[in-house]
Amino acid sequence: MSEPSHNPAWHLDTMMVHEGTNRSSFGETSEALFLTQGHVYESGEQCEARFNDSEPGFIYARFSNPTVAMFEARMAALEGAEAARATASGMAAVTLSLMGQVKAGDHVVAAQALFGSCRYVIEEWLPRFGVETTLVDGRDLAAWKAAVKPNTKAFFLESPSNPSLEIIDIAAVATIAHAAGATLTVDNVFATALWQKPLVLGADCVVYSATKHIDGQGRCLGGVILGSNEFIDTYIKTPLRQTGPAMSPFNAWVMLKGLETFSLRVERQTRSASELADALAGHPTITKLIYPGRKDHPQAELIARQMAGGSSLIALEIAAGKQGAFRFMNALSLIKISNNLGDAKSLITHPATTTHQRFTPEQRDLMGVGEGLVRLSVGLEHPKDLLADVLQALARV
Ligand SMILES: *Cc1c(COP(=O)(O)O)cnc(C)c1O
């Protein structure tokens, strides 16, 4: 086995093109797709050594695969993490990052403003296995503190949250978690690794849905869990190996190629989102505009402290509730109605009837998901074309 490409002096853009590349004996330019579930051994002795970890190498794609390993190495470089493990989807990453840390009798505290499936894992899935959970307003540091119990093992949050773009003080929550002897896991999908580094802010674990900006072109599902070698070895490595939510080598290859253009795309999408937010602020049909890059975001001071850039997402509250929101979405022509985000194509979502549909109106209000709220994921189209589409649609609300 050759050594994967690595040079700690490289800048981020260089790492995203070269980090982790491990060429086969054919010397291929582009990373190879190793579509194999297993590997063959020269002898019984070699096979034994692979299984008892005394010889490095690949065994079986449920544990590791050369293409998946290249993706993991590149993701670890992007995040500045010691270790990364890829999973089949973002939800597999969220579920494993939590289930790997807890057992029956433990307690988990999480922010209430979460992606719908993350809420399901916290509210319904973990309790089925005897894990107690408490949801708090993530912006209220006293609420995190008050939720701690002697059996608290893990904290979990998203910031900015999906879809209401609420910001949580990651460094402060990490301090509260550590004082309680608990860990902090951050779902960093909305900020992306370009604009926010939760591990630097004190988190113990970062998870992504790679389905979003990492693929960035709406093709494959994927997820990734990142942390220190100790965190990954203690909580993630064995459950991933033994329970099987592994990433397909094909999806890893797509994601690996996605990372080559990751910073170009996310920078451009963020710049366009920021231009669009500025152009739309104050529009009479928009009753509220939430964008983490703007000075009028209620948590602008915290954003300046913990994020290096805004977001490629904008939340808009359209006048006249659900009816107004639907009239707006139905009148869009370039921007498509869909539920993905971080895609090259700009996409609009109505969270109250889709991702957050199973909650009561009261629960949705607590999460900042009103009937008129739409989430705009800004893609790679020219921002002037996007603005023209939004304005003509608003005119028809
Ligand atoms: C999409 C998303 C997920 C789930 O990812 P999948 O790849 O769809 O499983 C988790 N968290 C957040 C914040 C998301 O946006």
Coordinates of C-alpha atoms and ligand atoms in Angstrom, one line a residue:
M1 CA 0.0 0.0 0.0
S2 CA 1.4 3.4 -0.9
E3 CA 1.1 6.5 1.4
P4 CA -1.8 8.9 0.8
S5 CA -0.9 12.4 -0.4
H6 CA -0.4 14.7 2.6
N7 CA 1.5 17.9 3.3
P8 CA 0.6 19.9 6.4
A9 CA 2.0 23.1 4.8
W10 CA -0.7 23.0 2.0
H11 CA -3.5 25.6 2.1
L12 CA -7.1 24.4 2.2
D13 CA -7.7 24.7 -1.5
T14 CA -4.7 22.6 -2.3
M15 CA -5.8 20.0 0.3
M16 CA -9.2 19.8 -1.3
V17 CA -7.6 18.7 -4.6
H18 CA -4.8 16.5 -3.3
E19 CA -5.2 15.4 0.4
G20 CA -5.6 11.7 0.9
T21 CA -5.1 10.7 -2.8
N22 CA -3.8 7.2 -2.8
R23 CA -2.8 6.1 -6.3
S24 CA -2.8 2.5 -7.4
S25 CA 0.1 0.9 -9.3
F26 CA -1.5 2.3 -12.5
G27 CA -0.7 5.9 -11.4
E28 CA -4.2 7.2 -12.3
T29 CA -4.6 11.0 -12.3
S30 CA -8.1 11.1 -10.8
E31 CA -8.8 9.2 -7.7
A32 CA -9.8 5.6 -8.4
L33 CA -13.2 4.1 -7.6
F34 CA -12.5 0.9 -5.8
L35 CA -15.9 -0.7 -6.3
T36 CA -15.0 -3.8 -4.3
Q37 CA -16.6 -5.1 -1.1
G38 CA -13.4 -6.9 0.0
H39 CA -9.7 -7.6 -0.6
V40 CA -7.6 -10.8 -1.1
Y41 CA -4.6 -11.8 1.0
E42 CA -1.3 -13.4 0.0
S43 CA -1.5 -15.9 2.9
G44 CA -3.5 -16.9 5.9
E45 CA -0.8 -15.2 8.0
Q46 CA -1.4 -11.9 6.2
C47 CA -5.2 -12.2 6.6
E48 CA -4.7 -12.8 10.3
A49 CA -2.4 -9.8 10.6
R50 CA -5.0 -7.6 8.9
F51 CA -7.8 -8.8 11.2
N52 CA -5.7 -8.2 14.4
D53 CA -4.6 -4.8 13.2
S54 CA -0.9 -5.7 13.3
E55 CA -0.6 -5.0 9.5
P56 CA -2.3 -1.9 7.9
G57 CA -4.6 -2.6 5.0
F58 CA -8.1 -3.0 3.8
I59 CA -10.4 -5.9 4.8
Y60 CA -14.0 -5.4 4.0
A61 CA -16.0 -2.3 2.8
R62 CA -18.2 -2.3 5.9
F63 CA -15.0 -1.3 7.9
S64 CA -12.9 0.5 5.2
N65 CA -12.3 0.9 1.5
P66 CA -9.6 2.7 -0.4
T67 CA -12.0 5.2 -2.0
V68 CA -13.9 5.8 1.2
A69 CA -10.5 6.3 3.1
M70 CA -9.5 9.0 0.6
F71 CA -12.8 10.8 1.2
E72 CA -12.3 10.5 5.0
A73 CA -8.7 11.8 4.8
R74 CA -9.8 14.8 2.7
M75 CA -12.8 15.5 5.1
A76 CA -10.5 15.4 8.1
A77 CA -8.2 17.9 6.4
L78 CA -11.1 20.2 5.6
E79 CA -12.4 20.1 9.2
G80 CA -8.9 20.2 10.8
A81 CA -9.9 16.9 12.7
E82 CA -7.6 14.1 13.6
A83 CA -10.1 11.4 12.3
A84 CA -13.2 11.0 10.1
R85 CA -15.6 8.2 9.5
A86 CA -17.9 8.2 6.5
T87 CA -21.5 7.0 6.7
A88 CA -24.3 6.1 4.3
S89 CA -26.3 9.3 4.9
G90 CA -26.3 12.4 7.2
M91 CA -28.9 10.8 9.4
A92 CA -26.6 7.7 9.8
A93 CA -23.9 10.0 11.0
V94 CA -26.2 11.8 13.4
T95 CA -27.6 8.5 14.8
L96 CA -24.3 6.8 15.1
S97 CA -22.5 9.8 16.6
L98 CA -25.2 9.7 19.5
M99 CA -25.9 6.0 19.8
G100 CA -22.1 5.3 19.8
Q101 CA -21.7 7.4 23.0
V102 CA -24.7 6.4 25.1
K103 CA -26.3 3.4 26.8
A104 CA -29.6 2.8 28.6
G105 CA -29.8 5.1 31.7
D106 CA -27.8 7.9 30.1
H107 CA -29.2 11.4 29.4
V108 CA -28.8 13.6 26.3
V109 CA -29.5 17.3 26.0
A110 CA -30.2 18.9 22.6
A111 CA -31.4 22.2 21.2
Q112 CA -35.0 22.1 20.1
A113 CA -34.5 23.9 16.8
L114 CA -33.3 20.9 14.7
F115 CA -33.8 19.3 11.3
G116 CA -37.0 17.1 11.6
S117 CA -35.1 13.7 11.5
C118 CA -32.6 14.9 14.1
R119 CA -35.5 15.7 16.4
Y120 CA -36.9 12.2 15.8
V121 CA -33.6 10.6 16.9
I122 CA -33.5 12.7 20.0
E123 CA -37.2 12.7 21.0
E124 CA -38.2 9.2 19.9
W125 CA -35.4 6.9 18.9
L126 CA -33.0 7.3 21.8
P127 CA -35.8 7.0 24.4
R128 CA -36.8 3.7 22.9
F129 CA -33.5 2.3 24.2
G130 CA -33.7 3.8 27.7
V131 CA -31.8 7.0 27.0
E132 CA -33.5 10.1 28.6
T133 CA -33.5 13.3 26.5
T134 CA -34.2 16.9 27.2
L135 CA -34.8 19.6 24.5
V136 CA -33.9 23.2 25.3
D137 CA -33.9 26.6 23.6
G138 CA -30.3 26.4 22.3
R139 CA -29.9 30.2 22.5
D140 CA -30.5 30.2 26.3
L141 CA -27.3 29.2 28.0
A142 CA -29.0 28.9 31.4
A143 CA -31.4 26.4 29.9
W144 CA -28.5 24.1 28.9
K145 CA -27.1 24.4 32.4
A146 CA -30.4 23.7 34.0
A147 CA -31.0 20.6 31.9
V148 CA -27.8 18.8 33.1
K149 CA -28.4 15.7 35.3
P150 CA -25.9 13.4 37.0
N151 CA -26.3 10.9 34.0
T152 CA -25.9 13.5 31.2
K153 CA -23.5 12.1 28.6
A154 CA -23.9 14.1 25.5
F155 CA -25.1 17.5 24.1
F156 CA -26.3 17.9 20.5
L157 CA -27.0 21.1 18.5
E158 CA -27.2 22.6 15.0
S159 CA -26.1 26.1 14.3
P160 CA -27.3 27.8 12.2
S161 CA -30.4 25.7 12.7
N162 CA -32.5 24.2 10.0
P163 CA -34.6 26.1 8.8
S164 CA -34.9 29.2 11.0
L165 CA -31.1 30.0 11.0
E166 CA -30.9 30.4 14.8
I167 CA -27.4 30.6 16.1
I168 CA -26.1 28.9 19.2
D169 CA -22.9 29.9 21.1
I170 CA -20.9 26.8 20.5
A171 CA -18.0 27.7 22.7
A172 CA -20.2 28.5 25.7
V173 CA -22.3 25.3 25.3
A174 CA -19.1 23.2 25.0
T175 CA -17.9 24.7 28.3
I176 CA -21.2 23.8 30.0
A177 CA -21.0 20.3 28.5
H178 CA -17.5 19.7 29.7
A179 CA -18.2 21.0 33.2
A180 CA -21.0 18.4 33.3
G181 CA -18.6 15.6 32.1
A182 CA -20.5 15.4 28.8
T183 CA -19.4 15.8 25.2
L184 CA -20.8 18.2 22.5
T185 CA -21.7 17.1 19.0
V186 CA -22.4 19.7 16.4
D187 CA -24.4 19.2 13.2
N188 CA -22.5 21.7 11.0
V189 CA -24.4 21.3 7.7
F190 CA -25.8 24.9 7.5
A191 CA -22.5 26.6 8.3
T192 CA -20.3 24.2 6.3
A193 CA -16.7 23.5 7.2
L194 CA -15.7 26.7 5.3
W195 CA -17.5 29.1 7.7
Q196 CA -17.5 27.4 11.1
K197 CA -15.0 25.1 12.9
P198 CA -16.9 23.6 15.9
L199 CA -13.8 21.5 17.0
V200 CA -11.8 24.8 17.4
L201 CA -14.7 26.3 19.4
G202 CA -14.6 23.3 21.8
A203 CA -17.0 20.7 20.4
D204 CA -15.9 17.0 20.6
C205 CA -17.6 15.8 17.5
V206 CA -18.8 17.3 14.2
V207 CA -21.3 15.6 11.9
Y208 CA -22.3 16.4 8.3
S209 CA -24.9 15.4 5.8
A210 CA -22.4 15.1 2.8
T211 CA -25.6 15.0 0.7
K212 CA -25.7 18.8 0.9
H213 CA -22.7 21.1 0.0
I214 CA -20.1 18.3 0.0
D215 CA -21.7 16.5 -3.0
G216 CA -23.2 19.9 -3.9
Q217 CA -24.7 18.6 -7.1
G218 CA -27.7 16.6 -5.8
R219 CA -26.4 13.1 -6.7
C220 CA -25.6 11.0 -3.7
L221 CA -26.5 10.5 0.0
G222 CA -23.6 10.5 2.4
G223 CA -22.5 11.5 5.9
V224 CA -19.4 12.0 8.0
I225 CA -18.4 12.0 11.7
L226 CA -15.3 13.9 12.7
G227 CA -13.4 14.2 15.9
S228 CA -10.1 13.4 17.7
N229 CA -8.6 9.9 17.3
E230 CA -9.6 9.2 20.8
F231 CA -13.3 10.2 20.2
I232 CA -13.6 8.2 17.0
D233 CA -11.8 5.1 18.5
T234 CA -13.8 5.2 21.7
Y235 CA -17.3 5.8 20.3
I236 CA -17.5 5.4 16.6
K237 CA -15.0 2.9 15.1
T238 CA -16.4 -0.4 16.5
P239 CA -20.2 0.4 16.3
L240 CA -19.7 1.6 12.6
R241 CA -17.7 -1.6 11.9
Q242 CA -20.2 -3.9 13.6
T243 CA -23.6 -2.4 12.8
G244 CA -22.9 -1.4 9.2
P245 CA -24.1 2.1 8.2
A246 CA -21.1 2.3 5.9
M247 CA -20.7 4.7 2.9
S248 CA -20.7 3.1 -0.6
P249 CA -17.4 3.4 -2.4
F250 CA -19.3 4.9 -5.3
N251 CA -20.8 7.6 -3.2
A252 CA -17.4 8.3 -1.6
W253 CA -15.9 8.8 -5.0
V254 CA -18.6 11.3 -6.0
M255 CA -18.1 13.1 -2.7
L256 CA -14.3 13.1 -3.1
K257 CA -14.7 14.8 -6.5
G258 CA -17.2 17.2 -4.9
L259 CA -14.6 18.3 -2.4
E260 CA -12.3 19.4 -5.2
T261 CA -14.7 22.3 -6.0
F262 CA -16.2 22.6 -2.4
S263 CA -14.7 26.0 -1.4
L264 CA -15.3 27.5 -4.9
R265 CA -18.9 26.5 -4.7
V266 CA -19.6 27.4 -1.1
E267 CA -17.9 30.8 -1.4
R268 CA -19.8 31.7 -4.6
Q269 CA -23.2 30.4 -3.1
T270 CA -22.6 32.4 0.1
R271 CA -21.7 35.6 -1.9
S272 CA -24.9 35.2 -4.0
A273 CA -27.0 34.5 -0.9
S274 CA -25.7 37.6 0.8
E275 CA -26.4 39.7 -2.4
L276 CA -29.9 38.3 -2.6
A277 CA -30.6 38.9 1.1
D278 CA -29.5 42.5 0.8
A279 CA -31.6 43.1 -2.3
L280 CA -34.7 41.5 -0.7
A281 CA -34.5 43.1 2.8
G282 CA -37.4 45.5 3.3
H283 CA -39.5 44.1 0.4
P284 CA -43.2 44.7 1.4
T285 CA -44.2 41.1 0.8
I286 CA -41.5 39.7 3.0
T287 CA -42.5 40.1 6.7
K288 CA -39.2 38.7 8.0
L289 CA -35.8 37.9 6.4
I290 CA -33.2 35.9 8.3
Y291 CA -29.7 35.7 6.9
P292 CA -26.7 35.1 9.1
G293 CA -24.5 37.4 7.1
R294 CA -26.6 40.5 7.7
K295 CA -26.2 43.1 10.5
D296 CA -29.9 42.8 11.3
H297 CA -29.7 39.1 12.3
P298 CA -30.7 39.1 16.0
Q299 CA -27.5 37.3 16.8
A300 CA -25.1 39.3 14.5
E301 CA -22.5 39.8 17.3
L302 CA -22.3 36.0 18.0
I303 CA -22.1 35.3 14.3
A304 CA -19.2 37.6 13.9
R305 CA -17.5 35.8 16.8
Q306 CA -18.0 32.2 15.7
M307 CA -18.4 32.2 12.0
A308 CA -16.0 33.2 9.2
G309 CA -18.8 33.6 6.7
G310 CA -22.6 33.7 6.4
S311 CA -24.5 30.8 4.8
S312 CA -25.8 29.8 1.4
L313 CA -29.3 29.7 2.9
I314 CA -31.9 32.4 3.5
A315 CA -35.1 32.1 5.5
L316 CA -38.0 34.3 4.3
E317 CA -41.4 34.8 5.9
I318 CA -43.8 35.6 3.2
A319 CA -47.0 37.6 3.9
A320 CA -50.3 35.7 4.2
G321 CA -49.0 32.5 5.8
K322 CA -49.1 29.2 4.0
Q323 CA -51.2 30.6 1.2
G324 CA -48.8 33.4 0.5
A325 CA -45.8 31.0 0.7
F326 CA -47.4 28.6 -1.7
R327 CA -48.3 31.3 -4.1
F328 CA -44.7 32.5 -4.0
M329 CA -43.2 29.1 -4.5
N330 CA -45.6 28.2 -7.3
A331 CA -44.8 31.4 -9.2
L332 CA -41.0 30.7 -9.1
S333 CA -39.7 29.4 -12.4
L334 CA -35.8 29.2 -12.2
I335 CA -35.8 28.3 -8.5
K336 CA -37.2 24.8 -8.0
I337 CA -39.4 23.5 -5.2
S338 CA -37.4 20.7 -3.5
N339 CA -36.1 19.7 -0.1
N340 CA -32.4 19.4 -0.7
L341 CA -30.0 22.2 0.1
G342 CA -26.4 23.2 -0.8
D343 CA -27.1 22.1 -4.3
A344 CA -25.8 23.8 -7.5
K345 CA -29.5 24.4 -8.3
S346 CA -31.3 27.0 -6.2
L347 CA -34.1 25.2 -4.3
I348 CA -37.0 26.5 -2.2
T349 CA -38.7 24.5 0.7
H350 CA -41.7 25.1 2.8
P351 CA -40.6 23.5 6.1
A352 CA -44.0 23.6 7.9
T353 CA -45.5 21.2 5.3
T354 CA -42.4 19.1 4.6
T355 CA -39.3 18.6 6.9
H356 CA -41.2 19.9 9.9
Q357 CA -44.7 18.6 8.9
R358 CA -45.1 16.1 11.8
F359 CA -44.9 18.8 14.5
T360 CA -47.8 20.6 16.1
P361 CA -48.1 24.4 15.2
E362 CA -47.0 25.1 18.8
Q363 CA -43.9 23.0 18.5
R364 CA -43.1 24.6 15.1
D365 CA -43.5 28.1 16.6
L366 CA -40.9 27.2 19.2
M367 CA -38.6 26.1 16.4
G368 CA -39.2 29.3 14.5
V369 CA -41.0 27.5 11.7
G370 CA -44.1 29.7 10.9
E371 CA -46.7 28.9 8.2
G372 CA -45.3 31.6 5.9
L373 CA -41.6 30.6 6.3
V374 CA -39.7 29.4 3.2
R375 CA -36.1 28.3 3.1
L376 CA -34.1 29.3 0.0
S377 CA -31.0 27.4 -0.7
V378 CA -28.9 29.5 -3.1
G379 CA -27.2 27.7 -5.9
L380 CA -24.6 28.5 -8.5
E381 CA -26.9 30.4 -11.0
H382 CA -26.1 34.1 -11.6
P383 CA -27.4 36.1 -8.6
K384 CA -29.2 38.6 -11.0
D385 CA -31.2 35.7 -12.5
L386 CA -32.1 34.5 -9.1
L387 CA -33.2 38.0 -7.9
A388 CA -35.3 38.5 -11.0
D389 CA -37.1 35.1 -10.4
V390 CA -37.7 35.9 -6.7
L391 CA -39.0 39.4 -7.5
Q392 CA -41.4 38.3 -10.2
A393 CA -42.7 35.6 -7.9
L394 CA -43.2 38.0 -4.9
A395 CA -45.1 40.3 -7.2
R396 CA -47.6 37.5 -7.7
V397 CA -48.2 36.9 -4.0
Ligands
LIG1 C1 -30.1 17.0 5.5 C2 -29.7 17.2 6.9 C3 -29.5 16.0 7.7 C4 -29.7 14.6 7.2 O1 -28.9 14.3 6.1 P1 -29.2 13.1 5.1 O2 -28.0 13.0 4.2 O3 -30.4 13.6 4.3 O4 -29.5 11.9 5.8 C5 -29.1 16.2 9.0 N1 -28.9 17.4 9.5 C6 -29.2 18.6 8.8 C7 -29.0 19.9 9.4 C8 -29.6 18.5 7.5 O5 -29.8 19.6 6.8

